[in-house]
Short mmCIF file of C-alpha atoms in Angstrom, two decimals:
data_model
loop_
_atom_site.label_atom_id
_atom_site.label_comp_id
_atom_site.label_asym_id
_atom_site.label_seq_id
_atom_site.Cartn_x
_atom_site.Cartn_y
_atom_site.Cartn_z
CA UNK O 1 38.36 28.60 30.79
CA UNK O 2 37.98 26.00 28.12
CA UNK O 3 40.55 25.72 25.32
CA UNK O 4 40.54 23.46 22.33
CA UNK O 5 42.87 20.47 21.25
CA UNK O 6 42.98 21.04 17.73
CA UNK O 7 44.76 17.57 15.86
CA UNK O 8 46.73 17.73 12.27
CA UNK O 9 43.80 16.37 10.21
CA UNK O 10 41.56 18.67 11.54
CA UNK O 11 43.91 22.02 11.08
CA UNK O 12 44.74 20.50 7.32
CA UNK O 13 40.56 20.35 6.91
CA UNK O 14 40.23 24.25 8.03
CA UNK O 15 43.58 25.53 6.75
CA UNK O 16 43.74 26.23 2.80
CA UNK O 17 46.33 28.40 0.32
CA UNK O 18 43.77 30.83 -1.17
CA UNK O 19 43.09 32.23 2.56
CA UNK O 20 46.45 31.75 4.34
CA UNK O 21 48.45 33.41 1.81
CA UNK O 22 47.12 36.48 1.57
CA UNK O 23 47.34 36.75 5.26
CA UNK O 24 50.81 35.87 5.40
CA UNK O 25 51.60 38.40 3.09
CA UNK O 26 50.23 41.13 5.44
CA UNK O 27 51.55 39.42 8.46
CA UNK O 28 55.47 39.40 6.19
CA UNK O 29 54.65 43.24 5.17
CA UNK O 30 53.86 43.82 9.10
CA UNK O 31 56.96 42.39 10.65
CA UNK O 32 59.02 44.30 8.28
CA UNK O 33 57.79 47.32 9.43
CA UNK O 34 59.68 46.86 12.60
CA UNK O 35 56.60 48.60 14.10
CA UNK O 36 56.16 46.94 18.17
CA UNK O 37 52.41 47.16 17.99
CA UNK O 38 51.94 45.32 15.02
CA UNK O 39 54.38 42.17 15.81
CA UNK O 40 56.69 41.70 18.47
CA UNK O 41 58.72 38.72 17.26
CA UNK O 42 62.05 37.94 18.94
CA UNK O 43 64.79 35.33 16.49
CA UNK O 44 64.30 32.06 17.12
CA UNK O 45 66.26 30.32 20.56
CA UNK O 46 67.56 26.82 20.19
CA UNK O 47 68.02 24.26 22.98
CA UNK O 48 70.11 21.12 21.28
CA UNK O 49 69.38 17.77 21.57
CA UNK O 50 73.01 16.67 20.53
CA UNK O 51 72.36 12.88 21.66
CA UNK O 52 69.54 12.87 18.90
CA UNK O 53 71.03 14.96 16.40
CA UNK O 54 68.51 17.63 16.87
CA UNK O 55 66.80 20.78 18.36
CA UNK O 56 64.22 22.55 20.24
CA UNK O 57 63.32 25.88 18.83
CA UNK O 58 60.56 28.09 20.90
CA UNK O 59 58.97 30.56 18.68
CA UNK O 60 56.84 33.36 20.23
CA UNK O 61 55.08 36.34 18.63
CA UNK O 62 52.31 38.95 19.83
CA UNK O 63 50.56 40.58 17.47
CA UNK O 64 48.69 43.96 19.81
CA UNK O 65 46.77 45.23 16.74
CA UNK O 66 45.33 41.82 15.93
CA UNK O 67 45.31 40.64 19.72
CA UNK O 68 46.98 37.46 18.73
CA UNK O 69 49.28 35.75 20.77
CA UNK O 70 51.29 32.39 20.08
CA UNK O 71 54.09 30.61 20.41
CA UNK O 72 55.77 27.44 18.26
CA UNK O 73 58.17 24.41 20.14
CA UNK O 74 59.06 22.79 16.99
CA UNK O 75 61.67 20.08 16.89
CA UNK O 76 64.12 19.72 13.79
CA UNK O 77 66.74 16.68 13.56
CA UNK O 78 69.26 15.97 10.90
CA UNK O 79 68.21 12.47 10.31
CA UNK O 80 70.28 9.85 8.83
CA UNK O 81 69.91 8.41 5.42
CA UNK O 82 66.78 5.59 5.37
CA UNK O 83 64.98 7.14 9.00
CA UNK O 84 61.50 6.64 9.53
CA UNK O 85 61.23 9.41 12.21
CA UNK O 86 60.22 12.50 11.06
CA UNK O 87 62.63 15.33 10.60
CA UNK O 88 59.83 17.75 12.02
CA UNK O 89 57.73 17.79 14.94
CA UNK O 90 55.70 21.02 16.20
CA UNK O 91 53.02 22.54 18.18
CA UNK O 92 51.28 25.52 18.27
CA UNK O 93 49.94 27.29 21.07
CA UNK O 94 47.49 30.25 20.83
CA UNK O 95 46.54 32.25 23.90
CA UNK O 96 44.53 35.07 24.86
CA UNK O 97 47.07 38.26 24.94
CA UNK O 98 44.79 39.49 28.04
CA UNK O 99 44.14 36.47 29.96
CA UNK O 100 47.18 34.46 29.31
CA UNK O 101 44.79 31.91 29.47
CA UNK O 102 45.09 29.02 26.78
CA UNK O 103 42.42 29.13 23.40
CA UNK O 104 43.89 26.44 21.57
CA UNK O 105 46.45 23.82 21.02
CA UNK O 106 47.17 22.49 17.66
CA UNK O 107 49.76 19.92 15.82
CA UNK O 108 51.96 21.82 13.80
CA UNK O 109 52.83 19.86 11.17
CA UNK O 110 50.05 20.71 8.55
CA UNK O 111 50.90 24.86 10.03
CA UNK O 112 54.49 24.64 9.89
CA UNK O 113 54.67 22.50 6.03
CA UNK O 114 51.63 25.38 4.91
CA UNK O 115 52.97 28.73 6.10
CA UNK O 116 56.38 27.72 4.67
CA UNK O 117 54.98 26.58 1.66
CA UNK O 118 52.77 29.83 1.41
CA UNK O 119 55.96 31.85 2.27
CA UNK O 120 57.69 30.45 -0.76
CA UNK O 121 54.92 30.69 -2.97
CA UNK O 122 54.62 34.41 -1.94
CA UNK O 123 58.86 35.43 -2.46
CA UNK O 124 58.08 33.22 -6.38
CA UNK O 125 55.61 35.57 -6.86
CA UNK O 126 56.68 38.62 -6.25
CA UNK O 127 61.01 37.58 -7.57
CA UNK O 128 60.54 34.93 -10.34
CA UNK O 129 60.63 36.20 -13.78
CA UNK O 130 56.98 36.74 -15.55
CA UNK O 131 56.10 33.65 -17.87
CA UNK O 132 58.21 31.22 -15.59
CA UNK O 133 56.98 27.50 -16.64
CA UNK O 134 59.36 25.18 -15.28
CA UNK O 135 59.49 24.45 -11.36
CA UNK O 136 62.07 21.91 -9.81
CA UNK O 137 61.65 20.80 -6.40
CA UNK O 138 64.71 18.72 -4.98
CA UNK O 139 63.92 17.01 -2.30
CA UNK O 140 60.27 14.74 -1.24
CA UNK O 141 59.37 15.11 2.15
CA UNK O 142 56.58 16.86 3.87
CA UNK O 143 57.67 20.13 2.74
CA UNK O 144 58.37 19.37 -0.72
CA UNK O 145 54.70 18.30 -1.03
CA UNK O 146 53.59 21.51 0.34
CA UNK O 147 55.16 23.20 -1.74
CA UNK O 148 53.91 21.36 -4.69
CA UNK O 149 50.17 21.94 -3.30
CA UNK O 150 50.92 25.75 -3.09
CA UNK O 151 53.04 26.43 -6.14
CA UNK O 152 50.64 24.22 -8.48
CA UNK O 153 47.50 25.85 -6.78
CA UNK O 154 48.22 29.61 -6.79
CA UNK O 155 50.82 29.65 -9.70
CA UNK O 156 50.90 28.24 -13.07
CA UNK O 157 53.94 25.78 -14.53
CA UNK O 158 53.95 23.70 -17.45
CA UNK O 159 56.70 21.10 -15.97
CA UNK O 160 57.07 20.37 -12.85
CA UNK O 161 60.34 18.32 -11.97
CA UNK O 162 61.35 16.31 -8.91
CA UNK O 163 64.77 15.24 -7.15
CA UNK O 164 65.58 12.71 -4.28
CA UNK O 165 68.95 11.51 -3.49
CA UNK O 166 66.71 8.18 -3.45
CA UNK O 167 64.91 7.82 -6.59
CA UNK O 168 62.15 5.71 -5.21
CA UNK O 169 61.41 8.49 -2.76
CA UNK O 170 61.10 10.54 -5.77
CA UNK O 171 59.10 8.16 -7.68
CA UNK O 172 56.83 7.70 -3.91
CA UNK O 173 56.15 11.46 -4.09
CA UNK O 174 55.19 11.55 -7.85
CA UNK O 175 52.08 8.70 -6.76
CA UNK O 176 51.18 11.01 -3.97
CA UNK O 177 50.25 14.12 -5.93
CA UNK O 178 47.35 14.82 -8.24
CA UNK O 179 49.23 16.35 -11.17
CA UNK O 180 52.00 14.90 -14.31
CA UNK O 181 55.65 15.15 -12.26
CA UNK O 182 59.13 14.31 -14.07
CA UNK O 183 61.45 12.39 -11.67
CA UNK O 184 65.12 13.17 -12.60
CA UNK O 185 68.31 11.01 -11.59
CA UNK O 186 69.97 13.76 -10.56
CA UNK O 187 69.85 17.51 -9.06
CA UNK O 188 71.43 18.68 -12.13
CA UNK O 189 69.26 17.26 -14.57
CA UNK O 190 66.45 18.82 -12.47
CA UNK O 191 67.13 22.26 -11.97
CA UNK O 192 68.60 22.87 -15.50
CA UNK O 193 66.68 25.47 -17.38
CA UNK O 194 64.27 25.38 -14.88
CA UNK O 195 62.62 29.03 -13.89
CA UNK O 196 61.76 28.28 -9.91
CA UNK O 197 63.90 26.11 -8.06
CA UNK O 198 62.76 24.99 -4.40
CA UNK O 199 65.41 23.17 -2.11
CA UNK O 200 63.39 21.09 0.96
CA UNK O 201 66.38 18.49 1.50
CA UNK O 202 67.86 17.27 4.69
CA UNK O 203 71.12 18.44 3.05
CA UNK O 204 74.07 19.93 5.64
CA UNK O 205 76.30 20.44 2.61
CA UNK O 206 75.57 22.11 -0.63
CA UNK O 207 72.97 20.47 -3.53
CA UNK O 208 72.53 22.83 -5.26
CA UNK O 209 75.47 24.55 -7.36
CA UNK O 210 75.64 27.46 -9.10
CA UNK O 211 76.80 26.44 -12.72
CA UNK O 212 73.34 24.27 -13.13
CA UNK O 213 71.21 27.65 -12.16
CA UNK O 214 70.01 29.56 -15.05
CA UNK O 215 70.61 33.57 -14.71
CA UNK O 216 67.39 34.93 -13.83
CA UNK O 217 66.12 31.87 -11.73
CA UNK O 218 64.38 32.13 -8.61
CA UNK O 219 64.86 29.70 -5.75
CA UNK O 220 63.78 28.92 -2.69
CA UNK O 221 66.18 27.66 -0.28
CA UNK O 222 64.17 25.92 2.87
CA UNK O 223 66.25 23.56 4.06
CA UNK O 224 69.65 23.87 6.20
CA UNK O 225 68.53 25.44 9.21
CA UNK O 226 70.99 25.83 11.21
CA UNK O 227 74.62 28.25 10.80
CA UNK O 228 76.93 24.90 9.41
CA UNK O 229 73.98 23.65 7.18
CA UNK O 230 74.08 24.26 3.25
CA UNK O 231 71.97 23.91 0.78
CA UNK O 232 73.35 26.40 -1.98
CA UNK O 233 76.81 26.08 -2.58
CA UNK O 234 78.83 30.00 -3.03
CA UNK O 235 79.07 30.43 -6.36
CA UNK O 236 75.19 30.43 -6.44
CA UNK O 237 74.66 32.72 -2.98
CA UNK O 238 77.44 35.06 -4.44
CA UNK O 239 75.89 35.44 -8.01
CA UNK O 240 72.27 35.69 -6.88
CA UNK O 241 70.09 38.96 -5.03
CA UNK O 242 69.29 36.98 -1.54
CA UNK O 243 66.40 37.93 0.27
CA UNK O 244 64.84 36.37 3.54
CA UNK O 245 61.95 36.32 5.62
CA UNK O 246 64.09 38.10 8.70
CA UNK O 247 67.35 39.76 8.01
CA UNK O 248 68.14 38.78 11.68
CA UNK O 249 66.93 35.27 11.19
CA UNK O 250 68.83 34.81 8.37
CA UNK O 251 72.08 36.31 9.98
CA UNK O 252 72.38 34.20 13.05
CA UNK O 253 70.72 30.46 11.56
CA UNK O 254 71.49 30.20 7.88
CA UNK O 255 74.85 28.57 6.94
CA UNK O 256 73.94 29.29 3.28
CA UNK O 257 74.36 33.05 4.55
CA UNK O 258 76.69 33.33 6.90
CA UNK O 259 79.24 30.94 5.71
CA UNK O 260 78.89 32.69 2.00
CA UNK O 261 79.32 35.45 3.91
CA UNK O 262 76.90 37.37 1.29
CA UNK O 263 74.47 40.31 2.61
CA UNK O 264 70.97 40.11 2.76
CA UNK O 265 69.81 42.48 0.24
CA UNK O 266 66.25 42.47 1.51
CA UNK O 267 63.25 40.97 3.19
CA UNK O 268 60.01 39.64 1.42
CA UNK O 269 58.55 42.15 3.64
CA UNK O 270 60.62 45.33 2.41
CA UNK O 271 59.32 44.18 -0.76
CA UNK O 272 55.65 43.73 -0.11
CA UNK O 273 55.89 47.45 1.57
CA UNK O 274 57.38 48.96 -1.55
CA UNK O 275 60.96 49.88 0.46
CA UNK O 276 63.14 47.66 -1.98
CA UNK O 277 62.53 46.94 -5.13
CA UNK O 278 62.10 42.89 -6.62
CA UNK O 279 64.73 42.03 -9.08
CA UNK O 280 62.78 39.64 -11.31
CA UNK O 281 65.49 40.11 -14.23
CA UNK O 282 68.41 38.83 -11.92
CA UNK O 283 69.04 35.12 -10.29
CA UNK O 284 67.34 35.71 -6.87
CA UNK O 285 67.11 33.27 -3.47
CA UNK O 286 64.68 33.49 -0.80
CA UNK O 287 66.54 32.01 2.23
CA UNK O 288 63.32 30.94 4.16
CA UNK O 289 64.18 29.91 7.87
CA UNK O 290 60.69 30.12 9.13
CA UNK O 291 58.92 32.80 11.55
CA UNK O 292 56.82 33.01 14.75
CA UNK O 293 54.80 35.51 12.80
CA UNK O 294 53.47 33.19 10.26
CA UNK O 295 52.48 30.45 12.67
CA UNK O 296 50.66 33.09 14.56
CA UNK O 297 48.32 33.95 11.85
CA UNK O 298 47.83 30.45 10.62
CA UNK O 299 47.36 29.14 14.02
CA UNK O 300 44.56 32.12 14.42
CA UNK O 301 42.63 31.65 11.01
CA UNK O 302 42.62 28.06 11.86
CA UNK O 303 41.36 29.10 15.20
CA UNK O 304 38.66 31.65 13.63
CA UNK O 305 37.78 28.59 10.73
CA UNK O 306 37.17 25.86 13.86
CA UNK O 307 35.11 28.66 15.74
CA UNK O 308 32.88 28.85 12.79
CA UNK O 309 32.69 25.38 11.91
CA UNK O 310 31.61 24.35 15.77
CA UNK O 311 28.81 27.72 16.06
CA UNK O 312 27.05 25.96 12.68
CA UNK O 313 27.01 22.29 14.77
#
């Protein structure tokens, strides 16, 4: 049975916005449902890596209806201040549900930044206010790129703004994109008036504060991982409608949520299934800690995309 080694340039060649997100948004709508033969996704376990500040994380999901099966090892370290290594590394393993055998293994960097990016894009559509035209991104790593890519692709701003506790990572990430960026000296100065806020920082203490948040705001909170990890500080978790990817999820990995000690109100999914409603009018956060689910149905329309591409060779 042969399977295929699928590397990061090649899944970033076959994997684009306009076709993952729409897909995601069926695959968020799906796992919301709670409904075993549509996707059987257990939270996320953890195996730390104390001496290396970091973790193992083994996400698995089956999918009956679509006959998908997958499963993530991604590692995630709290690096220090000036490290070269990445804070990231993943692969993706897609099998055949009836086999077990092996169809593909892929790097999932280019997955992971994408489906979190399209995750994001899809809780700022359906939360932020209509007419929003101000985004500010702090941080300027992988996934603050991807997010740019997304947000600028399937949503309009007129200002885009851009934080790094280092400005000349900021100033680095402003050279790398292909549209007009306004680096800001400090996370204040960034998110102030601004209509979509994403966080993608390395942060384990809060960035972002309430006080600098306009009412009405949307933001995306992606960093801080892990239960003592903050991104948001209380004042904003208290004051704002939080919804999540999983309820679950959220509940036992998000130190914005569970040492705020706020409620999920919702997940993206309850929304996109018309069970609870999307206050646009009210300051809302999407805690986003990342789901099997979504690198399932990348991993498979990357899959499906190669397949095509190799039958036309």
């Amino acid at each position: 049975f042969a399977w295929s080694d699928v590397c990061q340039r090649e899944v970033e060649s076959l994997l684009h916005y306009k076709e993952l997100i729409p897909r995601l948004e069926e695959a968020l709508g799906k796992f919301s449902s709670r409904d075993s033969v549509e996707v059987i996704q257990p939270v996320r376990s953890t195996v730390p890596l104390q001496k290396h500040n970091g973790f193992l994380g083994l996400m698995p999901t089956y999918m009956e209806n679509d006959g998908v099966l997958s499963t993530k090892l991604v590692c995630f370290y709290n690096r220090g201040a000036g490290s070269t290594l990445p804070s990231v590394s993943a692969t993706v393993l897609l099998l055949d549900p009836e086999s077990g055998h092996m169809k593909a293994v892929m790097d999932g960097e280019a997955i992971t930044s994408m489906r979190t990016a399209g995750a994001s894009e899809i809780s700022a559509k359906l939360l932020m206010r209509p007419g929003a035209e101000v985004l500010a991104i702090l941080g300027t790593g992988q996934q603050a790129l991807s997010h740019y890519n997304a947000f600028t692709e399937m949503l309009s701003f007129k200002e885009v703004r851009v934080w790094n506790h280092r400005r000349e990572g900021a100033e680095k990430f402003c050279r790398s994109v292909s549209g007009p960026v306004t680096v800001c000296g400090s996370v204040e100065e960034a998110v102030r008036g601004a209509d979509v806020i994403v966080t993608v920082t390395r942060s384990t203490e809060p960035v972002l504060c309430g006080r600098w948040v306009k009412p009405g705001a949307h933001v995306a909170a992606v960093g801080a991982c892990r239960p003592d990890w903050r991104e948001l500080d209380d004042s904003l978790m208290k004051e704002a409608v939080v919804y999540a990817d999983s309820r679950e999820g959220a509940m036992a990995e998000s130190g914005d949520v569970i040492l705020s000690g706020v409620e999920v109100f919702a997940e993206l999914g309850d929304v996109i299934n018309g069970i609870k409603p999307a206050y646009r009018e009210k300051t809302t956060v999407f805690k986003s800690l990342g789901m099997g689910v979504e690198d399932a149905v990348a991993a498979n329309l990357v899959y499906e995309q190669w397949k095509a591409k190799a039958y036309k060779l």
